[in-house]
Backbone as numpy.savetxt, mean C-alpha at the origin, in Angstrom:
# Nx Ny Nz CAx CAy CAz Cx Cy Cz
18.58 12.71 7.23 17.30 12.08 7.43 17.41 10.91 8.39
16.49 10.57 8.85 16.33 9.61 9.63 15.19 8.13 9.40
15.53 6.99 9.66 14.77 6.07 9.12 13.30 5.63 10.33
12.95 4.71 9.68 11.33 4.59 10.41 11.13 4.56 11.17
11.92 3.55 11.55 12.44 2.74 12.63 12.63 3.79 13.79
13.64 5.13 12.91 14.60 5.67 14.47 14.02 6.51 14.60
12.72 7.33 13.81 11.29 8.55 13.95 10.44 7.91 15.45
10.29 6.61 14.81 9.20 5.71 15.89 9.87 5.54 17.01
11.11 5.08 17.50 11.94 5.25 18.26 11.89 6.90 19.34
12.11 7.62 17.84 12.90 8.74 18.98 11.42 9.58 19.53
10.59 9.51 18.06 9.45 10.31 18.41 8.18 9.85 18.27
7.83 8.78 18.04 6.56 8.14 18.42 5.82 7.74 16.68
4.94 7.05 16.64 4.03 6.57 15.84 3.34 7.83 15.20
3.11 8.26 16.13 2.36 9.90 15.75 2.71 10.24 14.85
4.09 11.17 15.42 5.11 11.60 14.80 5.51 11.55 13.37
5.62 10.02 13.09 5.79 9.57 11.73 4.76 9.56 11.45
2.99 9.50 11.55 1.87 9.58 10.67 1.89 10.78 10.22
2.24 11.90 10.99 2.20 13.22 10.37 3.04 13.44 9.25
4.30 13.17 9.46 5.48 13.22 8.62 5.45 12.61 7.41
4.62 11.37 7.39 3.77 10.68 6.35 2.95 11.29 5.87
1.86 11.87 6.11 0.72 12.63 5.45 1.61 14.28 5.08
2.53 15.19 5.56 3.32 16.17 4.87 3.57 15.47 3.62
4.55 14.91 3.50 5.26 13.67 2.00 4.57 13.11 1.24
3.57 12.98 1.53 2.10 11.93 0.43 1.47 13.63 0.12
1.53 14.50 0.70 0.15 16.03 0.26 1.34 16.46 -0.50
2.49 16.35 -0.22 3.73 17.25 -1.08 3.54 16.29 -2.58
4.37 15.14 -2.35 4.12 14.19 -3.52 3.30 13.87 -4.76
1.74 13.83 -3.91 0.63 13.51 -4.81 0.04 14.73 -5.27
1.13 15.88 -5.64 0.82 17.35 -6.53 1.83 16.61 -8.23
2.77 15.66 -8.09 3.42 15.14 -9.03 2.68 14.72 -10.38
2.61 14.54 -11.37 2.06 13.75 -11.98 2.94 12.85 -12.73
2.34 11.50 -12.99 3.11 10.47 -13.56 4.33 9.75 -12.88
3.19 10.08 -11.28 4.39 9.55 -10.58 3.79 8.26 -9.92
5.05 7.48 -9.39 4.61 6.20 -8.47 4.84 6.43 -7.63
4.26 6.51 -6.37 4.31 6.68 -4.74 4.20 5.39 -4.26
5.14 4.52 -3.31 4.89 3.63 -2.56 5.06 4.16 -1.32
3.82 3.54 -0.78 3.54 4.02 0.68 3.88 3.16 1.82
3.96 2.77 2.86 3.97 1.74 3.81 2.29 1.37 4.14
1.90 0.02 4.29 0.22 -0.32 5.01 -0.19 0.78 5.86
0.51 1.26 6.42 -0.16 2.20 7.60 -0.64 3.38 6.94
-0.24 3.82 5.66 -0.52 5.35 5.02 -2.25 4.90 4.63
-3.12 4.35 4.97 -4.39 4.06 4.37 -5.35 4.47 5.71
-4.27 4.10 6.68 -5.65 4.54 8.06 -5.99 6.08 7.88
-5.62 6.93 7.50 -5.49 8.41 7.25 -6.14 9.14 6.07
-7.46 9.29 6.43 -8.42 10.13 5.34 -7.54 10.94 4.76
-6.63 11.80 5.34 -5.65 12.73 4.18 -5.27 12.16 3.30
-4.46 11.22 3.85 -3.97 10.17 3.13 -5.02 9.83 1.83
-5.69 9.23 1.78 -6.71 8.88 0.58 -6.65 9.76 0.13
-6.83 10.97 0.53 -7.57 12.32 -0.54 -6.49 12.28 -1.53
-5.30 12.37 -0.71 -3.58 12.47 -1.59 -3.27 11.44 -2.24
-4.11 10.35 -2.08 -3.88 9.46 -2.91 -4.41 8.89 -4.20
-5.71 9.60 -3.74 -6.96 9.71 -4.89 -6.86 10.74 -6.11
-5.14 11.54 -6.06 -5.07 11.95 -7.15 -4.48 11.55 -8.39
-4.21 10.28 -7.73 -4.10 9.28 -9.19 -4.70 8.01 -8.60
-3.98 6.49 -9.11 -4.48 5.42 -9.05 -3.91 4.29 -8.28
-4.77 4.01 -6.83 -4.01 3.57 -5.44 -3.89 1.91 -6.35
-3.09 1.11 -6.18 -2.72 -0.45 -6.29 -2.73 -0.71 -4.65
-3.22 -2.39 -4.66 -2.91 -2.56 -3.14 -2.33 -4.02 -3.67
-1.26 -3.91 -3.20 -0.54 -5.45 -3.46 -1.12 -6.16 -2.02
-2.23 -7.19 -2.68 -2.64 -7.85 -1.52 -2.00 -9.74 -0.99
-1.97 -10.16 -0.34 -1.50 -11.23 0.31 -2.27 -11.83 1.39
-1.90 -13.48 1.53 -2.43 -13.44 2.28 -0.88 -13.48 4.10
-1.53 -13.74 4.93 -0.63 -13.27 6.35 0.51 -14.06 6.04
0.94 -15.46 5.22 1.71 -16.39 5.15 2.38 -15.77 4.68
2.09 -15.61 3.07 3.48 -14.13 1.92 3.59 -13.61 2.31
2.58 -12.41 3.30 3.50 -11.42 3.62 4.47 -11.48 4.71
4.50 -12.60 5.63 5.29 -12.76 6.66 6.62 -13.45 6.06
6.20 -14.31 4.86 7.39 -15.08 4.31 8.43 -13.77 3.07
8.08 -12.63 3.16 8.59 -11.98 2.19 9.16 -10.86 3.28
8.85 -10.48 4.85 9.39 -9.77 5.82 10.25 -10.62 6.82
11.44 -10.65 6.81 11.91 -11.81 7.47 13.73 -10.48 7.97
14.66 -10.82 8.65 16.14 -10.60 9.18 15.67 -8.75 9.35
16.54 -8.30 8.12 16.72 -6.84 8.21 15.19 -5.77 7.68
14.56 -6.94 6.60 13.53 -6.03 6.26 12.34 -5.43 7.49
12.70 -6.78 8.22 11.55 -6.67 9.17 12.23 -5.56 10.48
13.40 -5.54 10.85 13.98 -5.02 11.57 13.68 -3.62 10.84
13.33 -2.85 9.84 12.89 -1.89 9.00 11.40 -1.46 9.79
10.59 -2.33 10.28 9.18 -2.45 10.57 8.92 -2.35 11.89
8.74 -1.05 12.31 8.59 -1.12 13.75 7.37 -1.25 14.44
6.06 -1.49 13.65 4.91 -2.36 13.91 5.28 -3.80 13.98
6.70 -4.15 13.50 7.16 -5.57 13.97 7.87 -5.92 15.23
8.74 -4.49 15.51 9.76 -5.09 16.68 9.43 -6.08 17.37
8.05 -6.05 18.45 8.32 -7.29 19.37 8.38 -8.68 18.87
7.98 -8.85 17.14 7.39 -10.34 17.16 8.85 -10.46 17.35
8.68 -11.83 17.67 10.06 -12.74 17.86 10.22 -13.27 15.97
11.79 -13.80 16.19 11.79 -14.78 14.79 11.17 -15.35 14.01
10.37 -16.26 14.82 9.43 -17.16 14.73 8.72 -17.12 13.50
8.31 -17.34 12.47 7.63 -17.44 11.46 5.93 -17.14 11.89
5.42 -18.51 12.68 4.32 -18.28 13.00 3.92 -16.84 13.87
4.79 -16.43 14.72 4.56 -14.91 15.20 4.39 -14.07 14.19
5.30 -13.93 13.28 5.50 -13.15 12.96 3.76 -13.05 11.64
3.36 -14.78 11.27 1.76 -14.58 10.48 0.70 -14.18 11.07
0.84 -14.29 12.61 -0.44 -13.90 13.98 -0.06 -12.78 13.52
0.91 -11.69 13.54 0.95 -10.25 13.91 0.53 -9.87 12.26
0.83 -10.67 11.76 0.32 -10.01 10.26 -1.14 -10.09 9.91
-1.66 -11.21 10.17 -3.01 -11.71 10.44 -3.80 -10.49 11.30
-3.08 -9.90 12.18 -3.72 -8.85 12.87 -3.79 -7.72 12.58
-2.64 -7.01 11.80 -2.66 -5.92 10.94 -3.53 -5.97 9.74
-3.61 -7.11 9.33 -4.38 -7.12 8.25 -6.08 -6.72 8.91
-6.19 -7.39 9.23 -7.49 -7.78 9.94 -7.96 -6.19 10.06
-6.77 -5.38 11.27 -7.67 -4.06 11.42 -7.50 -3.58 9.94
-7.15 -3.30 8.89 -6.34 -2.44 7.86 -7.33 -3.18 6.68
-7.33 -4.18 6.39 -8.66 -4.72 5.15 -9.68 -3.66 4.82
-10.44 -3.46 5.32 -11.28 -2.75 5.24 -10.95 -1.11 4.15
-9.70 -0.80 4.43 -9.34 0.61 3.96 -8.38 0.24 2.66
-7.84 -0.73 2.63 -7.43 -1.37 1.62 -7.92 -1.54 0.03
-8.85 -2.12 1.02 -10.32 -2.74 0.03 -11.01 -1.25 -0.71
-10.11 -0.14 -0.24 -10.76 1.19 -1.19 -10.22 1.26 -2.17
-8.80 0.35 -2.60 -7.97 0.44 -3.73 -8.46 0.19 -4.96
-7.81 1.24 -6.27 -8.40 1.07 -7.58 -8.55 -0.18 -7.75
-7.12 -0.81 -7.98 -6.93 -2.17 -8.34 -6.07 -2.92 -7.11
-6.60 -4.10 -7.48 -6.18 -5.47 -6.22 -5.39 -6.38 -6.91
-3.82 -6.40 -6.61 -3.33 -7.12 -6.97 -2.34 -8.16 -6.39
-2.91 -9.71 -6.49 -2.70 -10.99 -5.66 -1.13 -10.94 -5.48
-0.89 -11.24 -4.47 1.11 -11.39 -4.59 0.61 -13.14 -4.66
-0.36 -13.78 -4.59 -0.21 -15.03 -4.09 -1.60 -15.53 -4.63
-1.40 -17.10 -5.38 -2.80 -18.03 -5.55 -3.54 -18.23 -4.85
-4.60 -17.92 -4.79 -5.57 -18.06 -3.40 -6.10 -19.45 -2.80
-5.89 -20.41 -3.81 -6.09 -21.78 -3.81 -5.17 -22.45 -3.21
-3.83 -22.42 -4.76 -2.99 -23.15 -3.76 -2.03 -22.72 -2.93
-1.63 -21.32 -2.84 -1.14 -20.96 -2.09 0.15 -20.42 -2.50
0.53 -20.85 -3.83 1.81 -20.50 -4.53 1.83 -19.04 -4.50
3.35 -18.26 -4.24 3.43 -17.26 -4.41 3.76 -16.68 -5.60
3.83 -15.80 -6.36 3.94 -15.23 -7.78 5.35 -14.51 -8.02
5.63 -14.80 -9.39 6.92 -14.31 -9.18 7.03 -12.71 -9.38
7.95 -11.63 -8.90 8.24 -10.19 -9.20 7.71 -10.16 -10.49
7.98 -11.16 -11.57 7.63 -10.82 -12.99 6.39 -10.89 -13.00
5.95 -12.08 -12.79 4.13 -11.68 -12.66 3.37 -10.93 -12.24
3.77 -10.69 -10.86 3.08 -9.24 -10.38 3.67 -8.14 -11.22
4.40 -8.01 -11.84 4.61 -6.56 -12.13 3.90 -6.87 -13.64
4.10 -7.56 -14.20 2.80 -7.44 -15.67 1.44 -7.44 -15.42
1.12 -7.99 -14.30 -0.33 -7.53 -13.41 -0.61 -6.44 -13.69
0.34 -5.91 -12.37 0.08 -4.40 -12.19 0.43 -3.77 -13.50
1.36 -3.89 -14.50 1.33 -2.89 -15.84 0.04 -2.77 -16.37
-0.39 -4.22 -16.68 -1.69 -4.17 -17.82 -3.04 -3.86 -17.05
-3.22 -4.09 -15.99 -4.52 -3.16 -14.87 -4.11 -1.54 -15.29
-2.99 -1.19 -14.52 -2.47 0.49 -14.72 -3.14 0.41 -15.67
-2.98 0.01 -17.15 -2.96 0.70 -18.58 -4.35 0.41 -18.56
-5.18 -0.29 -18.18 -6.83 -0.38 -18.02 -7.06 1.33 -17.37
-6.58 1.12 -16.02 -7.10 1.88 -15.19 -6.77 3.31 -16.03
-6.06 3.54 -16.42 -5.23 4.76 -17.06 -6.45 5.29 -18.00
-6.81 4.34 -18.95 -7.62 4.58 -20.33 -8.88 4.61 -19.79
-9.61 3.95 -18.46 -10.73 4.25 -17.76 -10.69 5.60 -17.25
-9.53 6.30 -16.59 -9.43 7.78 -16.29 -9.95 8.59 -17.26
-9.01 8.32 -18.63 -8.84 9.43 -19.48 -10.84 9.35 -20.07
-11.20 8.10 -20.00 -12.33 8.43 -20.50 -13.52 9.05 -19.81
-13.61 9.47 -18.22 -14.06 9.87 -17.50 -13.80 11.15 -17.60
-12.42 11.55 -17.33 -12.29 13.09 -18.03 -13.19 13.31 -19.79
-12.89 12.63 -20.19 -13.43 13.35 -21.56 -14.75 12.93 -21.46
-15.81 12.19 -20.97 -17.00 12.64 -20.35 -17.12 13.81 -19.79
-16.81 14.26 -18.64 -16.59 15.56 -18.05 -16.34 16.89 -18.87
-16.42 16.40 -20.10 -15.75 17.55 -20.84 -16.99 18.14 -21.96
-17.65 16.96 -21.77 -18.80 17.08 -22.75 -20.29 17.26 -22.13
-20.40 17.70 -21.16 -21.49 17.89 -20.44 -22.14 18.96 -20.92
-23.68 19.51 -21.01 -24.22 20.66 -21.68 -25.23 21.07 -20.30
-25.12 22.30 -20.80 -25.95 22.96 -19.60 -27.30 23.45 -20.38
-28.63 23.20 -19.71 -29.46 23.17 -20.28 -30.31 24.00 -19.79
């Protein structure tokens, strides 16, 4: 296999959206599974459909966390990052800008969950976000099941 980085490299952006939407239509036949996707898997109506067969989370941030949590090798991982330079502040403009186009499709997610205080700015720890996201899931989960069993009780008249 080959990594993101060296798809985008050898064969273009394209390339890997397709290869992305094969792996998310294969995947989201699973059940009881967790799929993490990269930001870019949301521009892609397939994408949603394959994703809409269970329950999308969008770990949201604002451009500061997420630039302060992509930094040496992770970012070298990110080839919507290559050109920024080091720089911290480059690197929140280019995030600030991804976000900017990408919000919108985001904002289709079941549940929204803060990596960061919106006030003061503090970031949250792995433990917090992940009891977030457990006790939403287990909302969202028991909101499913009760929609199916609506669906189940419908009469034809």
């Amino acid at each position: 296999g080959a990594t993101v980085s060296q798809i985008f490299d050898e064969n273009g952006e394209e390339v890997f959206r397709d290869i992305e939407t094969k792996v998310l239509q294969e995947l989201s036949q699973y059940a009881r599974s967790v799929i993490s996707t990269g930001g870019g898997a949301v521009l892609s109506r397939e994408n949603w459909g394959n994703m809409r067969h269970g329950i999308v989370v969008w770990l949201s941030g604002t451009p500061q966390t997420l630039a302060s949590r992509i930094h040496g090798q992770e970012k070298e991982n990110r080839p919507l990052l290559n050109d920024v330079e080091e720089s911290e502040q480059e690197l929140v403009t280019k995030m600030t800008d991804i976000l900017e186009k990408r919000q919108k499709f985001y904002e289709e997610a079941d549940i929204v969950v803060h990596l960061d205080d919106e006030k003061t700015g503090d970031i949250f720890t792995p433990e917090k976000i992940t009891v977030d996201i457990m006790e939403r899931m287990a909302k969202a989960i028991e909101e499913k099941k009760r929609e199916v069993e609506e669906k189940k009780d419908f009469k034809i008249e």
